[in-house]
mmCIF file of C-alpha atoms in Angstrom:
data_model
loop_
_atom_site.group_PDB
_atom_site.id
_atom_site.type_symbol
_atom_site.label_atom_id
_atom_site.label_comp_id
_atom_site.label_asym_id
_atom_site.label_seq_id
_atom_site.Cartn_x
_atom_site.Cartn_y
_atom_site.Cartn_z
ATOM 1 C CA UNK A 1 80.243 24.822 19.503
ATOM 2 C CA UNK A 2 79.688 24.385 23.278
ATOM 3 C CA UNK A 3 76.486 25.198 24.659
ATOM 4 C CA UNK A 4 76.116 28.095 27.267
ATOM 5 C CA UNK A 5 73.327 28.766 29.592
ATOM 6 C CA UNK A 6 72.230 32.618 29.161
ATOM 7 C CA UNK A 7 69.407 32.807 31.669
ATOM 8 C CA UNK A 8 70.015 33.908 35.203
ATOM 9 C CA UNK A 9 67.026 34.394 37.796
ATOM 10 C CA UNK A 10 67.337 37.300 40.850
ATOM 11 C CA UNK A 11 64.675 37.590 43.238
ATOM 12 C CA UNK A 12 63.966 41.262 43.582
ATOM 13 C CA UNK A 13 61.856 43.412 46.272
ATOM 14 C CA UNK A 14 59.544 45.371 44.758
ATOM 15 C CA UNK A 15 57.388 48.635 46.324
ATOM 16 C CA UNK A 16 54.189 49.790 44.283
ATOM 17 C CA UNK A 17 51.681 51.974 44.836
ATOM 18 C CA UNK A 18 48.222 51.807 42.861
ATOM 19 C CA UNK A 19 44.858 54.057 42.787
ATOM 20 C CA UNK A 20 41.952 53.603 41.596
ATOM 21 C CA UNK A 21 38.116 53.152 41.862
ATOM 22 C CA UNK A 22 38.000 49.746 43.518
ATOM 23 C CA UNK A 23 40.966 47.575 45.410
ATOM 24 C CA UNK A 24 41.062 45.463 42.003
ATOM 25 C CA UNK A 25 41.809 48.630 39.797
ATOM 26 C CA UNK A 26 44.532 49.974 42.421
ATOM 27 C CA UNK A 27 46.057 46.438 42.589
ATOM 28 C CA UNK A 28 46.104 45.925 38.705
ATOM 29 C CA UNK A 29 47.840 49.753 38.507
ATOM 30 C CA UNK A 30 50.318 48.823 41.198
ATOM 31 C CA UNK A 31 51.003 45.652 39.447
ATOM 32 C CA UNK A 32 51.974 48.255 36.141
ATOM 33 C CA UNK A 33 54.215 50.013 38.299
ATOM 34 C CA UNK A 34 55.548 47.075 39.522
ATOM 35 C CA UNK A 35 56.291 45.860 36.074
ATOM 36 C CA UNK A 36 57.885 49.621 34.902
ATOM 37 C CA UNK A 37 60.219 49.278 37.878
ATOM 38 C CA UNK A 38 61.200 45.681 36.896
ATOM 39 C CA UNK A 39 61.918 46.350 33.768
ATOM 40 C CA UNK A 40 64.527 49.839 34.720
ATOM 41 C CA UNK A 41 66.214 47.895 37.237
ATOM 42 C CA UNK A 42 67.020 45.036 34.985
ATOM 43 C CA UNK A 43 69.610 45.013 32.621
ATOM 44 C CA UNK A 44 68.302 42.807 29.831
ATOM 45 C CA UNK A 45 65.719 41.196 28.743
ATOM 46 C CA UNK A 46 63.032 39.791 30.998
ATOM 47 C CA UNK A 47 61.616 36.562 29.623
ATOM 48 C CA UNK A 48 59.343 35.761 32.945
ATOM 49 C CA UNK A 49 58.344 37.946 35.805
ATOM 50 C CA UNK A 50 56.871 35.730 38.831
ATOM 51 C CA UNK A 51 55.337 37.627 42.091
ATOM 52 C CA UNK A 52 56.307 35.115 44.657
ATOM 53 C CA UNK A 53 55.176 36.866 47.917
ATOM 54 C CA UNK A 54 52.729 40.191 47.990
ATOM 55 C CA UNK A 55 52.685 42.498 51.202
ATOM 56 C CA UNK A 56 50.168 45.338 51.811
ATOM 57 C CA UNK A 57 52.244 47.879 53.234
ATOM 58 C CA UNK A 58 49.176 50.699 53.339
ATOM 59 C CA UNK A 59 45.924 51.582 52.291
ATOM 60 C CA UNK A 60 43.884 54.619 52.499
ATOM 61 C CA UNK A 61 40.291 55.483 50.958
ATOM 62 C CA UNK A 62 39.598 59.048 50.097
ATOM 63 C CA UNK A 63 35.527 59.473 50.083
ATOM 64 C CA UNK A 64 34.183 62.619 48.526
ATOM 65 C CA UNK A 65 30.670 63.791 48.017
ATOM 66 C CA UNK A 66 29.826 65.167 44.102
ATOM 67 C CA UNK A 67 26.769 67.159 43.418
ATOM 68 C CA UNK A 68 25.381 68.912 40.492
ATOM 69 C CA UNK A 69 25.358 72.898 40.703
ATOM 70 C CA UNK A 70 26.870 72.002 44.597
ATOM 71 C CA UNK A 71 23.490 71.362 45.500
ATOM 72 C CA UNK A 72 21.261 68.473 43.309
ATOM 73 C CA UNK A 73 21.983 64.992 42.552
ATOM 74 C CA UNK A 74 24.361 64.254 45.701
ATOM 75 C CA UNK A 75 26.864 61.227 44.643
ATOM 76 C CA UNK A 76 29.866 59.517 46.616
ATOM 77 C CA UNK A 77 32.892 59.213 44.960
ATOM 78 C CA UNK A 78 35.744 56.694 46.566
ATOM 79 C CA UNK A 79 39.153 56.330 45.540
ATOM 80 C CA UNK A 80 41.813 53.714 46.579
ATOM 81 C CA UNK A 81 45.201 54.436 47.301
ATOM 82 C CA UNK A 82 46.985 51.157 48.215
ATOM 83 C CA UNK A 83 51.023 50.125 48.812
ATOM 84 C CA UNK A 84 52.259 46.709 48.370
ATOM 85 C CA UNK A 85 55.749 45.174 48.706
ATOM 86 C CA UNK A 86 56.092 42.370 45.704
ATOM 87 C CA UNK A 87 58.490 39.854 46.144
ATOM 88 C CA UNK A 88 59.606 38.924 42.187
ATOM 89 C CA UNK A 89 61.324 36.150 40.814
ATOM 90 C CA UNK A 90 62.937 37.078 37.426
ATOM 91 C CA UNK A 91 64.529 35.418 34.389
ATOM 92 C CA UNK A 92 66.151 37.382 32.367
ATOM 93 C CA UNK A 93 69.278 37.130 29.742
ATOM 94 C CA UNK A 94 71.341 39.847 30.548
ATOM 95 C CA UNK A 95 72.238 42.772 27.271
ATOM 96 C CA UNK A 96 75.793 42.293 27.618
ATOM 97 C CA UNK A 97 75.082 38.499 26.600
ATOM 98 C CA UNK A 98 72.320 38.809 23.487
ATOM 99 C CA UNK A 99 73.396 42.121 22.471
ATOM 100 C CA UNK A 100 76.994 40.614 20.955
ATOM 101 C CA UNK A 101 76.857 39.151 17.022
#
């Protein structure tokens, strides 16, 4: 029996958006997203998933003040809203390939 490379590799542009309570949380939830849209735009399975170039397309910080009974105990509360642009390598062996017997 001859072998037959399965793999292939496509580099893919990826935009994710992530929020959170600090620019590390909102980059680690647009990284999930990233990941989710990856893996629905691929058509088998992904055995590696390499950013190669990141972009920050936008950013904006929402600042809100909290207080108990809207008068005591005044606290800020931030949240990050942040867009990025990954540029992914991926490997991959496509279904139509590992999915025959």
């Amino acid at each position: 029996m001859e072998l037959k490379q399965l793999m292939k590799t496509v580099t893919q542009s990826i935009d994710a958006e992530g929020t959170g309570k600090s620019r590390a949380e909102a980059l680690g939830n647009a990284l999930s997203e990233m990941r989710k849209t990856a893996n629905r735009d691929i058509d088998g399975a992904i055995l590696k998933m390499e950013p190669q170039q990141v972009y920050l397309l936008s950013e904006a910080v929402d600042t809100e003040t909290e207080r108990f009974l809207f008068m005591f105990m005044p606290r800020e509360k931030t949240t990050y809203t942040i867009s990025y642009r990954f540029v992914v390598e991926i490997r991959y062996v496509p279904n139509e390939i590992h999915g025959r017997d």
